[in-house]
Coordinates of C-alpha atoms in Angstrom, one line a residue:
M1 CA -0.1 0.0 0.0
A2 CA 1.2 3.2 -1.0
H3 CA 1.4 6.4 1.1
A4 CA 1.8 9.7 -0.9
L5 CA 0.1 13.0 -1.8
S6 CA 0.0 16.0 -3.7
C7 CA -2.0 19.3 -2.7
G8 CA -3.2 22.2 -4.5
A9 CA -6.7 22.7 -6.0
A10 CA -7.3 26.3 -5.5
T11 CA -5.9 29.5 -6.7
A12 CA -3.9 31.5 -4.1
V13 CA -4.6 35.2 -3.7
G14 CA -2.8 36.0 -0.5
I15 CA 0.0 34.8 1.7
D16 CA 1.0 35.7 5.3
L17 CA 4.0 34.4 7.3
R18 CA 3.8 34.2 11.0
Q19 CA 5.9 32.3 13.5
E20 CA 4.0 29.7 15.8
S21 CA 5.7 27.9 18.8
G22 CA 9.2 28.2 17.1
A23 CA 8.1 27.2 13.6
Y24 CA 7.2 29.1 10.6
C25 CA 3.8 28.6 9.3
F26 CA 2.7 29.6 5.7
S27 CA -1.1 30.5 5.8
R28 CA -2.0 30.7 2.3
K29 CA -5.7 32.0 1.7
V30 CA -7.1 30.6 -1.3
E31 CA -10.4 31.2 -3.4
A32 CA -12.4 28.5 -5.3
P33 CA -12.4 28.3 -9.1
S34 CA -15.6 30.0 -10.7
G35 CA -18.6 27.8 -10.1
V36 CA -17.1 25.7 -7.3
R37 CA -18.0 26.0 -3.8
F38 CA -15.7 25.0 -0.8
P39 CA -16.9 23.9 2.6
G40 CA -15.8 26.6 5.0
V41 CA -12.3 28.4 5.2
V42 CA -9.4 26.8 2.8
R43 CA -5.9 27.1 3.8
A44 CA -2.8 25.4 2.9
R45 CA -0.7 25.3 6.2
Q46 CA 3.1 24.4 6.0
L47 CA 5.2 24.2 9.3
R48 CA 9.0 24.5 9.0
G49 CA 11.4 25.3 11.7
K50 CA 13.1 24.0 14.8
G51 CA 11.0 21.4 16.5
S52 CA 9.0 20.7 13.3
K53 CA 9.5 17.3 12.2
S54 CA 7.1 17.1 9.3
K55 CA 5.4 19.4 6.8
D56 CA 1.6 19.4 6.8
I57 CA -0.3 20.5 3.6
R58 CA -4.0 20.6 4.1
C59 CA -6.5 20.8 1.2
A60 CA -10.2 21.3 1.1
M61 CA -12.2 19.8 -1.7
P62 CA -14.9 21.4 -3.7
S63 CA -18.3 20.5 -2.8
G64 CA -19.8 20.9 -6.0
N65 CA -20.1 18.2 -8.7
E66 CA -17.8 19.0 -11.4
H67 CA -14.1 20.6 -11.2
D68 CA -11.6 20.3 -14.0
G69 CA -13.7 17.9 -15.9
I70 CA -13.8 15.4 -13.0
S71 CA -17.1 14.1 -11.6
T72 CA -17.0 14.3 -7.6
A73 CA -19.3 12.4 -5.3
T74 CA -19.3 14.5 -2.4
A75 CA -21.9 13.2 0.4
S76 CA -24.5 16.2 1.3
G77 CA -25.1 17.2 4.8
S78 CA -28.3 15.1 5.3
D79 CA -26.4 11.9 4.4
H80 CA -24.0 12.3 7.1
K81 CA -26.7 13.0 9.6
K82 CA -28.5 9.9 8.6
G83 CA -25.8 7.3 8.9
G84 CA -25.1 4.6 6.4
L85 CA -25.7 0.9 5.7
R86 CA -23.6 -0.4 8.5
G87 CA -23.8 2.4 11.2
K88 CA -23.0 6.0 11.8
L89 CA -19.5 7.5 12.1
N90 CA -18.8 11.4 11.8
K91 CA -15.6 11.7 10.2
V92 CA -12.8 9.1 9.0
V93 CA -9.3 9.6 8.3
L94 CA -8.3 7.0 5.5
A95 CA -4.9 6.0 4.7
Y96 CA -4.7 7.1 1.2
S97 CA -2.7 5.8 -1.7
G98 CA -4.5 6.9 -4.8
G99 CA -4.7 3.5 -6.1
L100 CA -7.9 1.4 -7.0
D101 CA -8.6 0.0 -3.5
T102 CA -8.3 3.3 -1.4
S103 CA -10.1 5.2 -4.0
V104 CA -13.0 2.6 -3.8
I105 CA -12.9 2.9 0.0
V106 CA -13.9 6.7 0.1
P107 CA -17.3 6.2 -1.4
W108 CA -17.7 2.7 0.4
L109 CA -17.2 4.6 3.7
R110 CA -19.7 7.3 3.1
E111 CA -22.2 4.7 1.8
N112 CA -21.8 2.4 4.6
Y113 CA -21.1 4.8 7.5
G114 CA -22.7 8.1 6.4
C115 CA -19.5 9.8 7.2
E116 CA -17.2 12.7 5.9
V117 CA -13.8 11.1 4.5
V118 CA -10.6 12.6 5.0
C119 CA -7.7 11.2 3.1
F120 CA -4.4 11.1 4.3
T121 CA -1.1 10.3 2.6
A122 CA 2.4 10.1 4.2
D123 CA 5.5 10.7 2.2
V124 CA 8.1 8.3 3.6
G125 CA 10.4 8.5 0.5
Q126 CA 8.2 6.4 -1.9
G127 CA 9.0 8.7 -4.8
A128 CA 7.6 11.3 -7.0
I129 CA 5.5 9.1 -9.5
E130 CA 3.6 7.6 -6.5
M131 CA 2.4 11.1 -5.5
E132 CA 1.3 12.4 -8.9
G133 CA -2.5 13.4 -9.2
L134 CA -3.7 12.2 -5.9
E135 CA -5.6 15.7 -5.5
K136 CA -7.8 14.9 -8.4
K137 CA -8.1 11.2 -7.3
A138 CA -9.3 12.1 -3.8
K139 CA -11.8 14.8 -5.2
A140 CA -13.2 12.4 -7.8
S141 CA -13.8 9.6 -5.3
G142 CA -15.7 12.1 -2.9
A143 CA -13.2 13.0 0.0
S144 CA -13.8 16.1 1.8
Q145 CA -10.3 17.0 2.7
L146 CA -6.6 15.8 1.8
V147 CA -3.8 15.9 4.3
V148 CA -0.2 15.1 3.2
K149 CA 2.8 15.0 5.6
D150 CA 6.5 14.9 4.8
L151 CA 7.7 12.2 7.2
K152 CA 11.1 11.1 5.5
E153 CA 13.4 12.5 8.3
E154 CA 11.2 11.4 11.2
F155 CA 11.1 7.9 9.6
V156 CA 14.6 7.5 9.3
S157 CA 15.8 9.3 12.5
E158 CA 13.0 8.1 15.0
Y159 CA 12.3 4.6 13.3
I160 CA 15.0 3.3 11.0
Y161 CA 18.0 4.4 13.3
P162 CA 16.7 2.9 16.5
C163 CA 16.3 -0.5 14.5
L164 CA 19.7 0.0 13.0
R165 CA 21.2 0.7 16.3
A166 CA 19.4 -2.6 17.9
G167 CA 20.8 -4.7 14.8
A168 CA 17.2 -5.8 14.4
V169 CA 17.0 -8.5 11.4
Y170 CA 13.8 -10.5 11.0
E171 CA 14.5 -14.2 10.5
R172 CA 18.0 -13.7 9.6
K173 CA 17.5 -11.7 6.2
Y174 CA 14.6 -9.1 6.5
L175 CA 15.7 -5.5 7.3
L176 CA 12.1 -4.7 8.4
G177 CA 11.6 -2.0 5.6
T178 CA 7.7 -2.1 5.6
S179 CA 7.5 -3.0 9.5
M180 CA 9.2 0.2 10.4
A181 CA 7.4 2.2 8.0
R182 CA 3.8 1.5 9.2
P183 CA 4.0 3.0 12.8
V184 CA 5.1 6.3 11.6
I185 CA 2.2 6.4 9.1
A186 CA -0.3 5.3 11.8
K187 CA 0.9 7.7 14.3
A188 CA 0.6 10.6 11.6
M189 CA -3.0 9.3 11.1
V190 CA -3.8 9.7 14.8
D191 CA -2.4 13.1 14.8
V192 CA -4.5 14.0 11.9
A193 CA -7.7 12.5 13.4
K194 CA -7.2 14.8 16.4
E195 CA -6.5 17.7 14.2
V196 CA -9.8 17.2 12.2
G197 CA -11.9 16.0 14.8
A198 CA -12.3 12.3 13.3
D199 CA -13.9 9.8 15.4
A200 CA -12.5 6.8 13.2
V201 CA -9.6 5.7 11.1
A202 CA -9.6 3.4 8.1
H203 CA -6.8 1.5 6.1
G204 CA -6.8 -0.6 3.0
C205 CA -4.8 -3.6 4.4
T206 CA -6.3 -7.0 3.5
G207 CA -7.2 -9.5 6.3
K208 CA -4.4 -11.9 5.1
G209 CA -1.2 -9.6 5.8
N210 CA 0.8 -8.2 8.7
D211 CA 0.0 -4.4 7.9
Q212 CA -3.5 -4.6 9.1
V213 CA -1.9 -5.5 12.6
R214 CA 0.9 -2.8 12.7
F215 CA -1.7 0.0 11.8
E216 CA -4.3 -1.0 14.2
L217 CA -1.9 -1.7 17.1
T218 CA -0.3 1.6 16.8
F219 CA -3.9 3.1 16.7
Y220 CA -4.7 1.1 19.9
A221 CA -1.5 2.5 21.6
L222 CA -2.0 5.9 20.7
N223 CA -5.9 6.7 20.9
P224 CA -7.7 3.5 21.9
E225 CA -11.0 5.6 21.4
L226 CA -10.7 5.9 17.8
K227 CA -12.8 3.3 15.9
V228 CA -11.2 1.4 13.3
V229 CA -12.7 0.6 9.8
A230 CA -11.1 -2.2 7.7
P231 CA -13.0 -2.5 4.5
W232 CA -11.2 -5.5 3.1
R233 CA -12.7 -7.4 6.4
E234 CA -16.0 -6.2 5.8
W235 CA -17.0 -5.7 2.2
D236 CA -18.0 -8.0 -0.6
I237 CA -15.5 -6.8 -2.9
T238 CA -13.2 -9.9 -3.7
G239 CA -10.7 -8.7 -6.5
R240 CA -9.8 -6.3 -8.9
E241 CA -12.7 -6.6 -11.2
D242 CA -15.4 -6.3 -8.2
A243 CA -13.4 -3.0 -7.2
I244 CA -13.6 -1.5 -10.9
E245 CA -17.3 -2.5 -11.0
Y246 CA -17.9 -0.5 -7.6
A247 CA -16.0 2.3 -8.9
K248 CA -18.1 2.6 -12.1
K249 CA -21.2 2.4 -10.2
H250 CA -20.1 5.1 -7.9
D251 CA -18.4 7.5 -10.6
V252 CA -14.9 6.8 -9.3
P253 CA -12.5 7.4 -12.1
V254 CA -10.7 4.0 -12.8
P255 CA -7.0 4.2 -13.1
V256 CA -5.9 3.4 -16.5
S257 CA -2.4 3.0 -15.9
K258 CA -1.0 -0.6 -16.5
K259 CA -1.5 -2.9 -13.5
S260 CA 1.8 -4.3 -12.1
I261 CA 2.0 -7.8 -11.7
Y262 CA 3.8 -7.4 -8.6
S263 CA 2.5 -6.2 -5.2
R264 CA 5.1 -3.4 -4.1
D265 CA 5.7 -1.3 -1.2
R266 CA 8.4 1.4 -1.6
N267 CA 10.0 3.8 1.0
L268 CA 13.1 5.5 1.5
W269 CA 14.5 2.4 3.2
H270 CA 13.5 -0.3 0.8
L271 CA 11.5 -1.7 -2.1
S272 CA 9.6 -4.8 -1.8
H273 CA 8.2 -7.2 -4.4
E274 CA 5.3 -10.0 -3.8
G275 CA 3.0 -12.0 -6.1
D276 CA 2.8 -13.4 -9.5
I277 CA 5.7 -15.8 -10.2
L278 CA 7.2 -15.1 -6.9
E279 CA 4.5 -17.1 -5.1
D280 CA 6.5 -20.2 -6.2
P281 CA 9.3 -20.2 -4.3
A282 CA 10.9 -22.4 -6.9
N283 CA 10.9 -19.6 -9.4
E284 CA 13.9 -17.3 -9.8
P285 CA 12.9 -13.6 -9.9
K286 CA 13.1 -11.9 -13.4
E287 CA 15.7 -9.2 -13.8
D288 CA 13.3 -6.6 -15.0
M289 CA 11.3 -6.8 -11.8
Y290 CA 14.2 -4.8 -9.7
M291 CA 13.5 -1.0 -9.6
M292 CA 16.3 0.2 -7.1
S293 CA 19.4 -1.8 -8.1
V294 CA 21.1 -3.3 -11.1
A295 CA 22.2 -6.8 -11.6
P296 CA 25.4 -7.3 -9.7
E297 CA 26.9 -8.8 -13.0
N298 CA 26.2 -5.7 -14.8
A299 CA 27.7 -3.5 -11.9
P300 CA 30.8 -1.6 -12.4
S301 CA 34.0 -3.5 -12.9
K302 CA 35.7 -1.0 -10.7
P303 CA 35.2 -1.3 -7.1
E304 CA 34.1 1.9 -5.3
Y305 CA 35.3 2.8 -1.5
L306 CA 33.0 4.7 0.7
E307 CA 33.7 5.9 4.3
I308 CA 30.7 6.0 6.5
G309 CA 31.1 8.3 9.7
I310 CA 29.0 6.8 12.8
I311 CA 28.1 8.5 16.2
A312 CA 26.6 6.6 19.1
G313 CA 25.6 3.8 16.6
V314 CA 24.1 5.6 13.5
P315 CA 25.6 7.0 10.5
V316 CA 26.1 10.6 10.2
S317 CA 28.4 11.2 7.3
I318 CA 29.6 9.8 3.8
N319 CA 33.4 10.5 2.9
G320 CA 33.4 13.2 5.7
R321 CA 30.4 15.1 4.6
D322 CA 27.7 15.3 7.1
L323 CA 24.2 14.8 6.0
S324 CA 20.7 14.5 7.4
P325 CA 19.4 10.9 8.1
A326 CA 17.0 11.0 5.0
S327 CA 19.5 12.7 2.8
L328 CA 22.2 10.2 3.8
L329 CA 19.9 7.2 3.3
A330 CA 18.9 8.3 -0.2
K331 CA 22.5 9.0 -1.2
L332 CA 23.5 5.4 0.0
N333 CA 20.5 4.1 -2.0
E334 CA 22.0 5.8 -5.0
I335 CA 25.6 4.3 -4.6
G336 CA 24.3 0.9 -3.5
G337 CA 22.0 0.5 -6.1
K338 CA 24.6 1.4 -8.7
H339 CA 26.7 -1.7 -7.4
G340 CA 24.0 -4.1 -7.0
I341 CA 23.9 -4.0 -3.2
G342 CA 21.1 -5.3 -1.1
R343 CA 19.0 -7.8 -3.1
I344 CA 17.3 -10.2 -0.5
D345 CA 15.0 -13.1 -1.6
M346 CA 13.3 -14.9 1.2
V347 CA 10.4 -17.2 2.5
E348 CA 9.2 -15.6 5.7
N349 CA 6.8 -16.5 8.4
R350 CA 4.0 -13.8 8.4
L351 CA 2.6 -12.9 11.8
V352 CA -0.9 -14.2 10.9
G353 CA 0.5 -17.6 10.7
M354 CA 1.3 -18.3 6.9
K355 CA 4.2 -18.4 5.0
S356 CA 5.0 -15.8 2.3
R357 CA 7.9 -15.2 -0.3
G358 CA 9.1 -11.7 -1.0
V359 CA 12.0 -10.1 -2.7
Y360 CA 13.5 -7.0 -1.2
E361 CA 16.0 -4.3 -2.5
T362 CA 17.6 -2.5 0.3
P363 CA 21.0 -1.0 -1.0
G364 CA 21.5 1.8 1.5
G365 CA 20.2 0.0 4.6
T366 CA 22.5 -2.8 3.6
I367 CA 25.4 -0.7 3.6
M368 CA 24.5 1.2 6.9
A369 CA 24.1 -2.2 8.7
A370 CA 27.3 -3.5 7.5
A371 CA 29.2 -0.3 8.6
V372 CA 27.5 -0.1 12.1
R373 CA 27.8 -3.8 12.9
E374 CA 31.6 -3.8 11.8
L375 CA 32.3 -0.7 14.2
E376 CA 30.5 -2.6 17.0
A377 CA 33.4 -5.2 16.6
L378 CA 35.9 -2.6 17.9
T379 CA 33.7 -1.1 20.6
L380 CA 31.7 -3.7 22.4
D381 CA 33.1 -6.5 24.5
R382 CA 32.0 -10.1 24.0
E383 CA 29.3 -10.3 26.7
T384 CA 27.8 -7.1 25.6
M385 CA 27.7 -8.1 22.1
Q386 CA 26.2 -11.4 23.0
W387 CA 23.4 -9.7 24.8
K388 CA 22.9 -7.3 22.2
D389 CA 22.7 -10.0 19.5
I390 CA 20.0 -11.8 21.7
I391 CA 17.8 -8.5 22.4
A392 CA 18.0 -7.9 18.5
L393 CA 16.1 -11.1 17.6
K394 CA 13.3 -10.0 20.0
Y395 CA 13.5 -6.5 18.9
A396 CA 12.9 -7.7 15.3
E397 CA 10.1 -9.7 16.2
L398 CA 8.3 -6.8 18.1
V399 CA 8.7 -4.6 14.9
Y400 CA 7.5 -7.1 12.5
A401 CA 4.5 -7.8 14.8
G402 CA 3.6 -4.3 14.9
R403 CA 4.2 -3.5 18.6
W404 CA 6.5 -0.4 18.1
F405 CA 4.9 1.4 21.0
D406 CA 5.1 -1.7 23.2
P407 CA 7.1 -0.7 26.5
L408 CA 9.2 -3.8 26.0
R409 CA 10.4 -2.5 22.7
Q410 CA 11.1 1.1 24.3
S411 CA 13.0 -0.5 27.0
F412 CA 15.1 -2.4 24.5
D413 CA 15.9 1.2 23.1
A414 CA 17.2 2.4 26.4
F415 CA 19.6 -0.6 26.5
T416 CA 20.9 -0.3 23.0
E417 CA 21.3 3.5 23.3
K418 CA 23.5 2.9 26.4
I419 CA 25.8 0.3 25.1
T420 CA 26.2 2.0 21.8
A421 CA 26.9 5.3 23.3
T422 CA 30.7 4.7 22.6
T423 CA 30.2 3.1 18.9
T424 CA 31.6 6.2 17.5
G425 CA 34.3 6.4 14.4
S426 CA 34.3 5.3 10.8
V427 CA 34.1 2.5 8.5
T428 CA 35.3 2.1 5.1
L429 CA 33.7 0.0 2.7
K430 CA 34.4 -1.8 -0.5
L431 CA 31.4 -1.9 -2.7
Y432 CA 31.9 -4.6 -5.8
K433 CA 29.2 -6.4 -7.8
G434 CA 26.7 -7.1 -5.3
S435 CA 29.1 -7.3 -2.1
V436 CA 30.0 -5.1 0.7
N437 CA 33.2 -5.8 2.1
I438 CA 35.4 -4.3 5.0
A439 CA 38.3 -1.9 4.1
S440 CA 39.1 -0.5 7.3
R441 CA 37.5 0.6 10.8
K442 CA 38.7 2.9 13.5
S443 CA 37.3 4.5 16.6
P444 CA 38.4 6.4 19.5
H445 CA 36.6 4.1 21.9
S446 CA 38.3 0.9 20.4
L447 CA 38.9 -2.0 22.8
Y448 CA 41.3 -3.3 20.2
R449 CA 44.8 -2.9 21.3
E450 CA 47.7 -3.9 19.1
D451 CA 50.3 -4.3 21.8
I452 CA 48.0 -6.7 23.4
S453 CA 47.0 -8.5 20.1
S454 CA 50.5 -8.7 18.6
F455 CA 52.0 -12.1 18.6
E456 CA 55.2 -10.4 20.4
N457 CA 55.2 -10.8 24.1
G458 CA 54.2 -7.7 25.7
E459 CA 54.0 -6.4 29.4
I460 CA 50.3 -6.6 29.6
Y461 CA 49.7 -10.1 28.3
N462 CA 52.1 -13.0 29.5
Q463 CA 51.6 -15.9 27.4
A464 CA 52.8 -18.3 30.1
D465 CA 49.6 -17.1 32.1
A466 CA 47.4 -19.1 29.4
E467 CA 48.3 -22.5 31.1
G468 CA 46.6 -21.8 34.4
F469 CA 43.6 -20.3 32.5
I470 CA 43.1 -23.4 30.3
R471 CA 43.4 -25.7 33.4
L472 CA 40.7 -23.8 35.2
Y473 CA 38.3 -23.0 32.3
G474 CA 38.7 -26.8 31.2
L475 CA 38.2 -28.2 34.7
P476 CA 34.3 -29.1 33.9
T477 CA 35.4 -31.0 30.7
R478 CA 38.1 -32.8 32.4
V479 CA 36.0 -33.8 35.4
R480 CA 33.3 -35.3 33.1
A481 CA 35.9 -37.2 31.1
M482 CA 37.2 -38.6 34.4
L483 CA 33.9 -39.7 35.5
E484 CA 33.4 -41.5 32.2
K485 CA 36.6 -43.3 32.4
G486 CA 36.1 -44.2 36.1
I487 CA 39.1 -42.1 37.1

C-alpha cells in the first residue's frame, strides 16, 4: 500500500507568514475556481523550523459535482446525519494511496457509515511518481479533505535508526522496511484525526497480511477511543474486477495505468516485491522486476570505496560530508543500487501464521547495517555483544509484529542507546558487484589494542598465564571425562 500525496486545487490570492511556537507557518488564503463551492475556510498550512518534524499541507475539496472535468461524489450534509448501511460515523481519516483500492474505499465509507472522509497520505520516500495526481483522485472519489505529511526525516531518525542501532533483522534476512514504516504512518494518522476532529480511522490492508496488525496496534496504543474500519474485512469486494465495477457504479475514475503484476511497497529504506511468479518459491525472480538496483553482474567493474562516519551507533556522514538522516540514506541508496547491493530473496513467516515469499531491495540499508555492525566489533566487549544479539532477535520480532509502541521495545531502546554510546568512529567499505566488504575501521573508543593482540610478548599479556587459565576453564570438561573413564 503506497502512501503519497500532492495538494493544491485552489488559486492563491494572499500569503501571510507568521511564527507559531518556534516554527514558521505559511498560511495561504485561497479562493475557489469559478462555479465551485468550498465547505468553509480553505488554507494550505505548512510548518517549518526548529521542532517541526513534518510538513503538513491540508487541502479542502470542492463540494460541487464538477471540477476540472472530474466528476465528484461529495456526500450532502443530510447523508452524513442519517448514517449508512452499517452504522454511523462522523468523520474518518483514511490512509490513502490513490490506487484503485483506496479510491473505492472513499465512497464505500460514505455509503456504509454516512461519514465525511478525510484522505491522508504520508511521504516516507516512495518517490514522486506515486504522489502524482492524488488530489484529483481524492476529489473524484468524494473526499472532503486531503492531508499530506512529509515524514522522511522522522521515519529515518526515529524509526530506522533505532532498529539499526539495535541490529534488528527478522528471520536472518529481512531489514524490516515495511514494518518500520507502518507505525510512523499510523501515528501521523492519529495526529490528523485529532486535528480534524475525526472519530475513526480506516486503512486498505487486506485481512491476510501483517500491515493490518501494524496499523491497528498503533491506533490502539496512541488513541484507543478511535474506531477502526478495515473495509477488506467487511465488504463483498473480492478482487480487482469487483473493485472496478464498484468504482464505475459510484462515478470513481478507474486508473488507466497498466496494473503491475507484482505487489510492491516502497519507502526510503527499501522496495519489496510480492506476487505473480514469486508465489512459487522455486521460481527465480526476473531481472526486469528490480527497480532500485542493477544486477550485480552488470555493476561497475571497478570497486568503490566509501567511508561511513558513525556517532553513537548511527551513520552521520559519507566520505566526511555530514548529511541529514534522510539525505544520507537516499545517497547510499543511489550508490548501493549502482553496485547491485542489497538484494534479498526470502521465505518468511507472517504474523498471521502463513509463509510468504518476498524479494527486497535495500541498497542503502545494507550498507548502513554493515558499517554499524563492523564498528561495534571494535567498541563492544564479548558479553555485551552477545546480549545485544539476543535482544536484536526479540526487537525485530516486536517491530515485525507491529508492537512499535510496546514498553518492551522502548526498554530495549534504552539498553541499546546505552551500550552503543561509544560506537563512534568510521568504517571504510568496498562495494563491488553486489558485495560489501570491510576495508578499514577505526574508533577513539576501540577496545582493540595492537600491543596486546600482537604475537610478540608484551607487558600486559604474558603467554605463560594461558596455562593456568586453560586448566581452570577446562576443569568441567576434564572432570566429566574422568567420570566416564572411572578415574
